[in-house]
Short mmCIF file of C-alpha atoms and ligand atoms in Angstrom, two decimals:
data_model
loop_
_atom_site.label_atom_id
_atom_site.label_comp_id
_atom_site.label_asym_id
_atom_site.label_seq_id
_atom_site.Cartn_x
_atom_site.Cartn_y
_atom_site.Cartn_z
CA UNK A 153 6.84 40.10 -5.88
CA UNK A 154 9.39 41.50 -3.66
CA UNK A 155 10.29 40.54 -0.04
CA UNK A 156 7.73 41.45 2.30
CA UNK A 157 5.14 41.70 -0.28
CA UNK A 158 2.26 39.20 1.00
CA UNK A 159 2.29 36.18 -0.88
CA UNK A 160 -1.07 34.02 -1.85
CA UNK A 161 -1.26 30.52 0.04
CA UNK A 162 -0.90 27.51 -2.23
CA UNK A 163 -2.74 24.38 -1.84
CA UNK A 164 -3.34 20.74 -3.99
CA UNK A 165 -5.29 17.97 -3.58
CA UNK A 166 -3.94 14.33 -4.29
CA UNK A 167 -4.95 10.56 -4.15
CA UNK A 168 -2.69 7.60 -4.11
CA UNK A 169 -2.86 4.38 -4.19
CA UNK A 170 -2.22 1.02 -1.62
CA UNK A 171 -0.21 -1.68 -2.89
CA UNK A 172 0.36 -5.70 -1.84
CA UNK A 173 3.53 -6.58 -1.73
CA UNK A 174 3.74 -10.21 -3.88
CA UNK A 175 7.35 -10.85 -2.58
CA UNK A 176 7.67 -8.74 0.60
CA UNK A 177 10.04 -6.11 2.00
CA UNK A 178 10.92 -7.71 5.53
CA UNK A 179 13.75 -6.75 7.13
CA UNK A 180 16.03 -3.66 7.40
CA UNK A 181 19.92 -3.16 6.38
CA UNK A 182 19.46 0.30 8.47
CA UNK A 183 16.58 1.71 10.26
CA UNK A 184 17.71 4.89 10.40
CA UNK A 185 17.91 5.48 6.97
CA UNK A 186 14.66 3.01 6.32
CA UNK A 187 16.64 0.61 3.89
CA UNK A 188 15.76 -2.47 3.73
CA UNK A 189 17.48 -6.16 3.79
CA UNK A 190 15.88 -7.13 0.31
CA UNK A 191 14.17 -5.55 -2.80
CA UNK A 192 10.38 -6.51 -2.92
CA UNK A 193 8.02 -6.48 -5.64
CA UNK A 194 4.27 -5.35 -5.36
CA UNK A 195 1.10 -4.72 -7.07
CA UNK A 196 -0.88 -1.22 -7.10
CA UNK A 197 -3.92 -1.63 -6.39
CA UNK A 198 -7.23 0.60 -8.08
CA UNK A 199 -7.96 3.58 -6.73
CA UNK A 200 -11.58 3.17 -7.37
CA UNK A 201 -12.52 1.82 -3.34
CA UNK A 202 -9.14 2.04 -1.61
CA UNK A 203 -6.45 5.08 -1.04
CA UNK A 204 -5.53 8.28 0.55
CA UNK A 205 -6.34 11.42 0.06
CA UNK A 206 -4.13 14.55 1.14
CA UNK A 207 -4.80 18.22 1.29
CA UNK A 208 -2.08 20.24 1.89
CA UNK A 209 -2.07 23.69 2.27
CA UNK A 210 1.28 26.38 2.83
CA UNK A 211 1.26 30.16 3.71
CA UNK A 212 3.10 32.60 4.95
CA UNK A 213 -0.10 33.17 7.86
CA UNK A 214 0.33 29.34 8.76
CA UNK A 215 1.91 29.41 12.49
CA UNK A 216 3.00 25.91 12.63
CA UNK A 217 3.34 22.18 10.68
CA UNK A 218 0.19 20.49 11.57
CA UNK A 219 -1.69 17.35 10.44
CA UNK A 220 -5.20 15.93 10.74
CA UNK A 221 -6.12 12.32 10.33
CA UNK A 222 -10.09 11.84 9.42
CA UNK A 223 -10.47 14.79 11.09
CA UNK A 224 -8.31 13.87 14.48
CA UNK A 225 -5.32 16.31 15.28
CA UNK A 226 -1.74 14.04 15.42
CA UNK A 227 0.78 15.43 17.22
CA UNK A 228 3.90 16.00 14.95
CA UNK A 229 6.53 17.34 17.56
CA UNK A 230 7.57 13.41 18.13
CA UNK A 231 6.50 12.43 14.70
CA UNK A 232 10.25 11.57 13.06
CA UNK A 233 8.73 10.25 10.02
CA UNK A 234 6.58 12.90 8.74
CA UNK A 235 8.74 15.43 9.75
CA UNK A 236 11.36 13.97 7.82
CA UNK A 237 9.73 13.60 4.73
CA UNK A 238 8.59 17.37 5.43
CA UNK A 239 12.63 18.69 5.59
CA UNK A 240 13.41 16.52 2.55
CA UNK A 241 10.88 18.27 0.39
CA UNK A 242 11.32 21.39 1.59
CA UNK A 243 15.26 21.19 0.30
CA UNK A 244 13.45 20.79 -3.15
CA UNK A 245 10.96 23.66 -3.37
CA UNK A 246 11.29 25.67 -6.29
CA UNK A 247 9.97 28.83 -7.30
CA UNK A 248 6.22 29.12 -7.56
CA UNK A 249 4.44 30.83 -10.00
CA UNK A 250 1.04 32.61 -8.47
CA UNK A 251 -2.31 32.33 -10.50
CA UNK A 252 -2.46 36.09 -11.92
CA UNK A 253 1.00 36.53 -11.98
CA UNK A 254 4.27 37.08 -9.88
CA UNK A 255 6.75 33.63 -8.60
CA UNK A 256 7.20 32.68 -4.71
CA UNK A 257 10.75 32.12 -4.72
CA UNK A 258 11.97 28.57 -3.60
CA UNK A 259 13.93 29.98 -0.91
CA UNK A 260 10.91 31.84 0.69
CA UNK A 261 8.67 28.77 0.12
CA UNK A 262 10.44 26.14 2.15
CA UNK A 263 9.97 28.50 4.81
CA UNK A 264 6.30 28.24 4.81
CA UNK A 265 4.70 26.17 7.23
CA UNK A 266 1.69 23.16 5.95
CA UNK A 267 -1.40 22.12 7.03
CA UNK A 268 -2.37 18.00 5.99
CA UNK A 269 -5.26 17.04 6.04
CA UNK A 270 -5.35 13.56 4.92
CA UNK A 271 -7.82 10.30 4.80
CA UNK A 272 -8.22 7.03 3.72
CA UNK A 273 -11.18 5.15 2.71
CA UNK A 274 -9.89 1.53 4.59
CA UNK A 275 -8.73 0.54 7.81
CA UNK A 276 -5.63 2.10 9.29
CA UNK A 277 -2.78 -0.82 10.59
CA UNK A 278 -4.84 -3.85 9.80
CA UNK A 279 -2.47 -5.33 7.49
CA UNK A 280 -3.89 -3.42 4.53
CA UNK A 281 -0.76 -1.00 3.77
CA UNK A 282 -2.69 2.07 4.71
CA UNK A 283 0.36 3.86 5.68
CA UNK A 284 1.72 2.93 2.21
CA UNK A 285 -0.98 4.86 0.51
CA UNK A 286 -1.18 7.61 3.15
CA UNK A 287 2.69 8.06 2.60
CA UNK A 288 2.79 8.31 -1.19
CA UNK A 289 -0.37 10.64 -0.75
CA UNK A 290 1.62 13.16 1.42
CA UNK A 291 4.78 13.11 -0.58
CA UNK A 292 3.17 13.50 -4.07
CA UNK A 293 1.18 16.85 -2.63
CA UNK A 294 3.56 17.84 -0.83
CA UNK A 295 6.11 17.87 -4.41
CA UNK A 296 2.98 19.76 -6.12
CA UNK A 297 2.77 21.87 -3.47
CA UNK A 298 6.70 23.05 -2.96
CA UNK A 299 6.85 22.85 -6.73
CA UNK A 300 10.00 20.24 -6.48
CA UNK A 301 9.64 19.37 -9.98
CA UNK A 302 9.05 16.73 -12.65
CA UNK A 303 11.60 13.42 -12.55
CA UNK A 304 13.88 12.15 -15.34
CA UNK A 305 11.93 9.71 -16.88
CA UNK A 306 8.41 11.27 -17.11
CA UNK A 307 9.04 12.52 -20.65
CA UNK A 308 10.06 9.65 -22.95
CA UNK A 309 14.22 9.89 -23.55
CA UNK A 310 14.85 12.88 -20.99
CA UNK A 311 18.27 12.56 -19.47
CA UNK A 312 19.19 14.15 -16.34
CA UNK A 313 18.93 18.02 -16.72
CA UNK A 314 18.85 21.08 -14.32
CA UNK A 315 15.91 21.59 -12.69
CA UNK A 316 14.78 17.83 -13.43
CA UNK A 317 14.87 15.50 -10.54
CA UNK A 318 16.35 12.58 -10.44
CA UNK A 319 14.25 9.68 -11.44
CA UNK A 320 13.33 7.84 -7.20
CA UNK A 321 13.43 10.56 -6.36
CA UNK A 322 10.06 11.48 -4.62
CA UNK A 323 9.61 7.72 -4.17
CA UNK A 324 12.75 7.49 -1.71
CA UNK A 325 11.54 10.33 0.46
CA UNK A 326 8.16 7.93 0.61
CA UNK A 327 10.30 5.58 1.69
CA UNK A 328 11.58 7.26 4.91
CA UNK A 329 8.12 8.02 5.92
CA UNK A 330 7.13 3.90 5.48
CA UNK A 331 9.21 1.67 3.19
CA UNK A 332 6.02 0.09 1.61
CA UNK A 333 4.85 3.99 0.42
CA UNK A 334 7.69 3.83 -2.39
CA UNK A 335 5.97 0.99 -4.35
CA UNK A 336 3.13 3.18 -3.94
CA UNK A 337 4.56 6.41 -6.51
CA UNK A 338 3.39 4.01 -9.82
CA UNK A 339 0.69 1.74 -10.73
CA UNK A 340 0.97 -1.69 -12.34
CA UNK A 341 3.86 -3.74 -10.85
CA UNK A 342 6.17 -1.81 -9.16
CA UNK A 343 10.40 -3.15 -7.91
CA UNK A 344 11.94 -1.45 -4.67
CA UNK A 345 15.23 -1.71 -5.40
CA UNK A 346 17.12 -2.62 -2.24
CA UNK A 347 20.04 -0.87 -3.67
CA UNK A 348 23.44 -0.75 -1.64
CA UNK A 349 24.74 2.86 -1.50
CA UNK A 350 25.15 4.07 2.37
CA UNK A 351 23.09 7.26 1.56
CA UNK A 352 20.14 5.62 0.26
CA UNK A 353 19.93 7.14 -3.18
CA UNK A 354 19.53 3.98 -4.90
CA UNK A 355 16.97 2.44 -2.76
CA UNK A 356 13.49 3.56 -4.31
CA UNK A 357 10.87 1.90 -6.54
CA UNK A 358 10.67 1.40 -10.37
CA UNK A 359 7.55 0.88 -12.13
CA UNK A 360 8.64 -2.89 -14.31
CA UNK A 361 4.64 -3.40 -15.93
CA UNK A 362 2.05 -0.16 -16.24
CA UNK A 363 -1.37 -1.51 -14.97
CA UNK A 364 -2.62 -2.03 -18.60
CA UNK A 365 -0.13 -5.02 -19.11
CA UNK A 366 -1.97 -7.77 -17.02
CA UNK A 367 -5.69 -6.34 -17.07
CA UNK A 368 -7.59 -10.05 -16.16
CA UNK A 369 -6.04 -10.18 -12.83
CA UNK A 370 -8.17 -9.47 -9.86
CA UNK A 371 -8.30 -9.53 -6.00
CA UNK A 372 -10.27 -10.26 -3.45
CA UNK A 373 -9.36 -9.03 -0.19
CA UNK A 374 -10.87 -10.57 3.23
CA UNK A 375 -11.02 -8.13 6.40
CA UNK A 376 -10.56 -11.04 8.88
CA UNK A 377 -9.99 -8.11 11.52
CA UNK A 378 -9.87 -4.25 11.10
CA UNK A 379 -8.40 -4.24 14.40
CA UNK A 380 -5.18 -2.66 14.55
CA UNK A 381 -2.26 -5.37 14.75
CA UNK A 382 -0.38 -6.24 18.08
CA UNK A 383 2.95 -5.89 16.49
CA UNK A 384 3.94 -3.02 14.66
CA UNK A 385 5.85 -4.19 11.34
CA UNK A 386 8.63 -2.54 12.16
CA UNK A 387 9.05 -3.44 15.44
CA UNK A 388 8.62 -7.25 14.00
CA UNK A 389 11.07 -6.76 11.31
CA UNK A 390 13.58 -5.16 13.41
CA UNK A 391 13.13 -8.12 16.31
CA UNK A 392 13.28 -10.78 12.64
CA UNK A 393 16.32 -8.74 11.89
CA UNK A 394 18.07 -9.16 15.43
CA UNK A 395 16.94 -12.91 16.22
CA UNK A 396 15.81 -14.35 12.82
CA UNK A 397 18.61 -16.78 11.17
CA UNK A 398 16.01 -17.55 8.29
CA UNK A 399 14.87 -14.14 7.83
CA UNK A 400 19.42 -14.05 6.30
CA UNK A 401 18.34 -17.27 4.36
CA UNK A 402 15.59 -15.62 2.74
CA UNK A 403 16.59 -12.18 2.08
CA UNK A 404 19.96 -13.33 0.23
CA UNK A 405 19.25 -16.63 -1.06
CA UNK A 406 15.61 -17.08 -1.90
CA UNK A 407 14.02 -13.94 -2.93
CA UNK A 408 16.59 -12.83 -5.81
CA UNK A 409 15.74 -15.85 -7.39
CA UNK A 410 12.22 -15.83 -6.52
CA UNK A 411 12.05 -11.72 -7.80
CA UNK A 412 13.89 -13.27 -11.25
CA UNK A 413 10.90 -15.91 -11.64
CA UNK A 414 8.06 -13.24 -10.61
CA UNK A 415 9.52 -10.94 -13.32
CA UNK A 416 9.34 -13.44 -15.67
CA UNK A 417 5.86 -14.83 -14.94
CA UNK A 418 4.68 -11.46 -15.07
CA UNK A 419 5.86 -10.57 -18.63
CA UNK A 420 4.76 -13.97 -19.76
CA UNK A 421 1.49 -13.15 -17.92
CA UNK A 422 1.90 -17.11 -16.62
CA UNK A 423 -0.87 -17.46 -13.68
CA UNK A 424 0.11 -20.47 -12.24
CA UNK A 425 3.58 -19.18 -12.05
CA UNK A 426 2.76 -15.96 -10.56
CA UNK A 427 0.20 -17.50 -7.69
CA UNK A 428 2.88 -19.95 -6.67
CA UNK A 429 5.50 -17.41 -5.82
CA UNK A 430 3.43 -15.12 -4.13
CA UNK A 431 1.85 -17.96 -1.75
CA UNK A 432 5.71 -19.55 -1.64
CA UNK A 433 6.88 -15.64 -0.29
CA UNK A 434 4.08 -14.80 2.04
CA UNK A 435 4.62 -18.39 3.46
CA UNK A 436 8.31 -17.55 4.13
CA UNK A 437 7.66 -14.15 5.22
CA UNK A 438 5.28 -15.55 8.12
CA UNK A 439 8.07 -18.41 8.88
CA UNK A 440 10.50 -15.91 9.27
CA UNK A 441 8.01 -14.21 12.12
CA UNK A 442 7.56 -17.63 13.52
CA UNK A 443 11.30 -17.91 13.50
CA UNK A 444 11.80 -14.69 15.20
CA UNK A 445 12.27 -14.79 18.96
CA UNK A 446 10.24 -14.35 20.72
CA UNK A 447 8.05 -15.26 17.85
CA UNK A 448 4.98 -12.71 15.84
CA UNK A 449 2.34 -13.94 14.92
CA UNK A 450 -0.05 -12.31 11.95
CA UNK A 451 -2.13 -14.79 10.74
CA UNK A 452 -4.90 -16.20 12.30
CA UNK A 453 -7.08 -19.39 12.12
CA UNK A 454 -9.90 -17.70 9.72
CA UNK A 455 -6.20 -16.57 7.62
CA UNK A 456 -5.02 -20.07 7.78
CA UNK A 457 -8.49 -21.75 6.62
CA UNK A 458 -8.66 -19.29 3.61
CA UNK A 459 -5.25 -20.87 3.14
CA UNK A 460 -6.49 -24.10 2.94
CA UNK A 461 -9.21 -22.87 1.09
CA UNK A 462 -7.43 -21.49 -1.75
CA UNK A 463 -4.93 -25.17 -2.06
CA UNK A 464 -8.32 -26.55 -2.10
CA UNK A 465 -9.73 -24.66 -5.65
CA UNK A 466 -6.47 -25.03 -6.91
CA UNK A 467 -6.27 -28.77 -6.27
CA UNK A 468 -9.88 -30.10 -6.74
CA UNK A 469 -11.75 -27.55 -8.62
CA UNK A 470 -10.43 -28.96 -12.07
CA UNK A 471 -9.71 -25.86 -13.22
CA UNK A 472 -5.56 -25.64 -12.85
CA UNK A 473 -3.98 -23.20 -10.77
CA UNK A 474 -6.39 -20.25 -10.73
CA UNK A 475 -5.92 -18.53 -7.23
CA UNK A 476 -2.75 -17.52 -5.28
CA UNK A 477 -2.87 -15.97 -1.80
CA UNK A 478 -0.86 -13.51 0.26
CA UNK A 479 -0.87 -11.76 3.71
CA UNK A 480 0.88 -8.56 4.75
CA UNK A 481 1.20 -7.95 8.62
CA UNK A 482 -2.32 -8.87 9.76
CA UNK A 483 -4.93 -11.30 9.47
CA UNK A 484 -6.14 -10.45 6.25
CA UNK A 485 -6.64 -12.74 3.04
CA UNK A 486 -5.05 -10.72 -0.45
CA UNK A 487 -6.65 -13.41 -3.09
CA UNK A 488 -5.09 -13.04 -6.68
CA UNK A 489 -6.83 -14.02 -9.70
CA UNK A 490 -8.85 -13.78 -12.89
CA UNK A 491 -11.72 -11.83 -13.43
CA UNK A 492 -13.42 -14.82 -14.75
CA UNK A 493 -13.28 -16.64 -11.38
CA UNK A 494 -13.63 -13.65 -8.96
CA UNK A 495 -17.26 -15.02 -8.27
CA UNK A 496 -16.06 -18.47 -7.53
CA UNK A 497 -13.75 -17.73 -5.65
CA UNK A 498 -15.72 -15.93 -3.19
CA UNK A 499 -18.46 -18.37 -3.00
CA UNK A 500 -15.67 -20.75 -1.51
CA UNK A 501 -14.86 -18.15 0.88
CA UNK A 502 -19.04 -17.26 1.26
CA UNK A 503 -19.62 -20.53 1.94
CA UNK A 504 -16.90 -21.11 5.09
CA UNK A 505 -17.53 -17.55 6.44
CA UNK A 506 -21.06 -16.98 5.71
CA UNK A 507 -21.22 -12.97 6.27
CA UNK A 508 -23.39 -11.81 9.73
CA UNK A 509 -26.12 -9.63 8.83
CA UNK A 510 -25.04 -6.70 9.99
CA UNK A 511 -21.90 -6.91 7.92
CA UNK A 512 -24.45 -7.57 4.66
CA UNK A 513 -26.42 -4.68 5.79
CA UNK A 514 -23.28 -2.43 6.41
CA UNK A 515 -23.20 1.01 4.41
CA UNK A 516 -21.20 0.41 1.27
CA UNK A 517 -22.19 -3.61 1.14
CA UNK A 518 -20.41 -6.59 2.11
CA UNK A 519 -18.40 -6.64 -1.08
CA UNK A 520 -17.10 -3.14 -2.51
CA UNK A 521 -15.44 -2.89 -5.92
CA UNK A 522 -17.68 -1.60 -8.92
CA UNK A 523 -14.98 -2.38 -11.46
CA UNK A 524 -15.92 -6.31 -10.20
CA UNK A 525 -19.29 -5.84 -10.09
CA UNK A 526 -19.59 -5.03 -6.21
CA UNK A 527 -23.05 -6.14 -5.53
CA UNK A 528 -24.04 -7.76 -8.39
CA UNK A 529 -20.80 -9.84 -7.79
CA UNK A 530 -21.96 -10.99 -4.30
CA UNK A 531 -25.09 -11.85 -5.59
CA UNK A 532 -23.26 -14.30 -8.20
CA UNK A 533 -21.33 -16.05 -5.96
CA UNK A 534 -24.68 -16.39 -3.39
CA UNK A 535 -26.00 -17.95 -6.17
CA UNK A 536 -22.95 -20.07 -6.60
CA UNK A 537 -22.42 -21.79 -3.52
CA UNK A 538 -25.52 -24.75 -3.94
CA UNK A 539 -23.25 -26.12 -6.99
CA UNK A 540 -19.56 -26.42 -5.64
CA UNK A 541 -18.30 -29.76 -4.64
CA UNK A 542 -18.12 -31.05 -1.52
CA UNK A 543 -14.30 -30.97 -1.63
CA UNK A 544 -14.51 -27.11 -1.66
CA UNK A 545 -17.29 -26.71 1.20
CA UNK A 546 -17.47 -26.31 5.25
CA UNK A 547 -17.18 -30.42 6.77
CA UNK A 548 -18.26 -31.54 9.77
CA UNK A 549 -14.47 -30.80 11.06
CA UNK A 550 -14.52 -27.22 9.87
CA UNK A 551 -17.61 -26.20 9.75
CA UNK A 552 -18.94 -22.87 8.41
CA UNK A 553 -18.72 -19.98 11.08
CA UNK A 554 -20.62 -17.00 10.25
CA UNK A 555 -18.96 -13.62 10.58
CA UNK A 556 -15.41 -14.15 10.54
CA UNK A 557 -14.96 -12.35 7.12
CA UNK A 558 -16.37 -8.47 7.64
CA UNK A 559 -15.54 -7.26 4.17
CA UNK A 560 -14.49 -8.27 0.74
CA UNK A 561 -12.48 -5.53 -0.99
CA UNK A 562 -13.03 -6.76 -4.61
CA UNK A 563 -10.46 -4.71 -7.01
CA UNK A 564 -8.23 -4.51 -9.68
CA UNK A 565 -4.92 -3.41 -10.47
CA UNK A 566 -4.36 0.62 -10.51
CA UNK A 567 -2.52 3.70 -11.68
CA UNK A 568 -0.39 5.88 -9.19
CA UNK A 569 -0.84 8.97 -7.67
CA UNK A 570 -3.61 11.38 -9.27
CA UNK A 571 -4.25 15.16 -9.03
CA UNK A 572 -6.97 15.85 -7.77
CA UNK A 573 -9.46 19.29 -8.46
CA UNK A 574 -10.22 21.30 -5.78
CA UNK A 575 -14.06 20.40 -5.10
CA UNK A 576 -11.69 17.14 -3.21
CA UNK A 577 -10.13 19.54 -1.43
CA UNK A 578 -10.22 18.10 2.36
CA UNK A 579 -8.71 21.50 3.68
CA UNK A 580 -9.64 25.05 3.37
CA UNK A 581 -7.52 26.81 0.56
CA UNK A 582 -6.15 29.85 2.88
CA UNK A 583 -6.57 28.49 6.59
CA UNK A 584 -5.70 24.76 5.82
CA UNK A 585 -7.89 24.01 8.75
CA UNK A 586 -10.04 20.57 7.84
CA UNK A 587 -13.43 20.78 6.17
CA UNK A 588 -14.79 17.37 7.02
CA UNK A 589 -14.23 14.32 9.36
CA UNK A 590 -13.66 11.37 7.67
CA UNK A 591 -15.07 7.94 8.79
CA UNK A 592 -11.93 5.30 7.69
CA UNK A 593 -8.38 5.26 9.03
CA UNK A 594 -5.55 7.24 8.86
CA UNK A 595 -2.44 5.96 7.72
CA UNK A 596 0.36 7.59 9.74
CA UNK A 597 0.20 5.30 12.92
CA UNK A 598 4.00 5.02 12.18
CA UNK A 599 6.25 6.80 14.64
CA UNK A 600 3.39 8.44 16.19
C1 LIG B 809 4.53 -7.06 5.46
O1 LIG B 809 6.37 -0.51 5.03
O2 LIG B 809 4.87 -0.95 7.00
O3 LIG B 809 3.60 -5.18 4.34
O4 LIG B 809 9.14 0.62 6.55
O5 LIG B 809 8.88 0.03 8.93
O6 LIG B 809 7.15 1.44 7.80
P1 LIG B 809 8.17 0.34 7.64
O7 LIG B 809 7.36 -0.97 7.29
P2 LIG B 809 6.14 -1.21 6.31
O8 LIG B 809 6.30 -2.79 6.11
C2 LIG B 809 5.50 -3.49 5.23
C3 LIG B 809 5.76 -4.94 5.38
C4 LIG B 809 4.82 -5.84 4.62
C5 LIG B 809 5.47 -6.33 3.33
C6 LIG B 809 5.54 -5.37 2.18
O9 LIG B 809 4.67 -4.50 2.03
O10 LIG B 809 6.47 -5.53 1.40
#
């Protein structure tokens, strides 16, 4: 195809996933740049109830860069983030091949203009690392759609090569559009490097287990609030960063050694081991926003009842160490555990929050998650409540208070980013323009 020759518009379809952070990312080196003060270690989490979903669609006949969240226009002229992940990819595009023959050339490509239209199935900025997924989401389509190219590293023993990217490569533009997002490029257990180069280059994440290496391990995730949170986490982590003396404590002293120990655990697959660090880090991380001045606060009482909750089990149930907790930048309970006490577990939490009845009745259930069972699962741990000990139920002190927990995400461990076909398209192939509104959040709130 020559130049003015009219070109097809290209489109894809992709999902990716959220992850929990087991020893957080809190704190930046620079903001500009999105680096951050320490490397951080997370779990992917299954696709099956929770991600994003991106359309994107380019074309010569598209006017301008536009992006719709669940069916809501954002603006993108003050939109830093998104438009910088947008010029980063662009420098990549490649030539195209067209179905039926004929190549877009790179150069003409990065010209075009997108249309996003992108979703996710849980709340937006509620502590659940929506813009994570809704980050990795955009960057992975947006690489299918300029055609950047595979990365060292997805074919066993490749080296670096022309026309191969580097491997972190798409996972450090994810980064610049929210630092979570590049733990989000790879299931299983996934490092962000901290790195220390100036530029950035060596500050991405690195897949350390695929999702098959741990399969027993389970969580349950509490909404405590969908509401969106008062402060932003970057605005907290930047405040941490300017005030917080402990916040320098942590990020040099205590989580190398603590990332050492989680690596460790996690090859030895050692429970007890794992639970305790993550509890031990998301207890530091919400000392260092106590510590910041003035102070942030995330948690909440319900949060801080499921903590006592969880040191309950894990001191009186007889049963060892067999639940850990952690809590991003919100009110919300992550659980880790086994499959074989996922039901347990929540008829603790059942029996302290006893759901309302419009949050039983909700569409999709109280308790989501087929690969754990969903309702059959609720149903078990119902049934389970009349036999735990009085050491792990409500007391006159703390008595049971209906309705504090509205959801229980009940999931597994996950892959990364998928391809999807286009019967998921969210976008019209030519126009771009949105084909449905979607009912969950968004998952760009940053910068916007
Ligand atoms: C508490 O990735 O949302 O979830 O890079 O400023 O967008 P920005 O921050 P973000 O911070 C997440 C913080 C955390 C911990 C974690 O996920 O590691």
């Amino acid at each position: 195809m020559g130049s003015g020759q009219s070109y097809p518009s290209v489109s894809a379809t992709h999902s990716a996933p959220s992850n929990i952070a087991l020893i957080k990312y809190w704190g930046k080196r620079d903001a500009s740049k999105n680096l951050p003060l320490n490397s951080s270690v997370s779990l992917t989490l299954s696709q099956d109830d929770m991600k994003a979903i991106t359309t994107v669609v380019a074309s010569p006949g598209i006017a301008a860069d536009r992006l719709w969240l669940n069916g809501e226009e954002v603006d993108l002229s003050g939109n830093k983030r998104v438009r910088a992940v947008l010029r980063e990819i662009r420098a990549l595009a490649r030539d195209r091949a067209v179905d039926g023959g004929g190549v877009i050339p790179g150069s003409v490509l990065r010209t075009w203009k997108v249309h996003i239209v992108s979703r996710n199935t849980f709340p937006t900025a509620a502590g659940l690392a929506s813009s994570a997924a809704g980050y990795a989401a955009l960057v992975h389509t947006l690489a299918d759609v300029f055609n950047v190219g595979r990365e060292v590293g997805d074919a066993m023993g490749e080296r670096e090569a022309p026309g191969v990217l580097p491997s972190g490569t798409l996972s450090a533009v994810a980064r610049q559009g929210s630092g979570s997002a590049c733990r989000s490029l790879a299931g299983g257990l996934v490092e962000w490097r901290a790195g220390s180069k100036v530029d950035g280059s060596d500050s991405y994440g690195v897949q350390l287990f695929g999702e098959g290496h741990w399969p027993e391990l389970a969580l349950l995730i509490a909404v405590v609030s969908e509401k969106a949170k008062g402060t932003g986490s970057t605005d907290g982590m930047i405040r941490a960063g300017e005030t917080s003396e402990l916040l320098q404590h942590r990020a040099g002293v205590c989580v190398p050694r603590r990332l050492d120990a989680l690596k460790t655990a996690f090859l030895a697959r050692d429970f007890p081991s794992l639970a305790r660090l993550s509890m031990v880090d998301s207890n530091q991380f919400h000392a260092t926003c106590t510590d910041t001045y003035p102070p942030v606060f995330y948690m909440n009482d319900v949060s801080r009842r499921i903590v006592a909750c969880v040191h309950a089990v894990n001191e009186k149930a007889g049963l060892g160490v067999i639940a850990g907790y952690t809590f991003d930048a919100g009110p919300n309970a992550v659980i880790i555990t086994t499959r074989q006490h996922v039901a347990f577990l929540l008829a603790v939490l059942l029996s302290h929050f006893p759901p309302s009845a419009s949050d039983l009745t909700a569409p999709g259930g109280f308790v989501s998650g087929e690969a754990l069972g969903g309702a059959t699962l609720l149903d078990g741990a119902q049934k389970l409540i009349a036999t735990l000990s009085p050491a792990l139920t409500p007391t006159s002190d703390a008595p049971s208070v209906e309705g504090c927990i509205k959801h229980v995400y009940a999931t597994t461990v996950g892959d990364g980013p998928r391809v999807l076909g286009k019967e998921d398209a969210l976008a019209d192939a030519t126009t771009g323009l949105p084909l449905t509104i979607g009912k969950a959040g968004g998952g760009f709130e940053k910068g916007l």
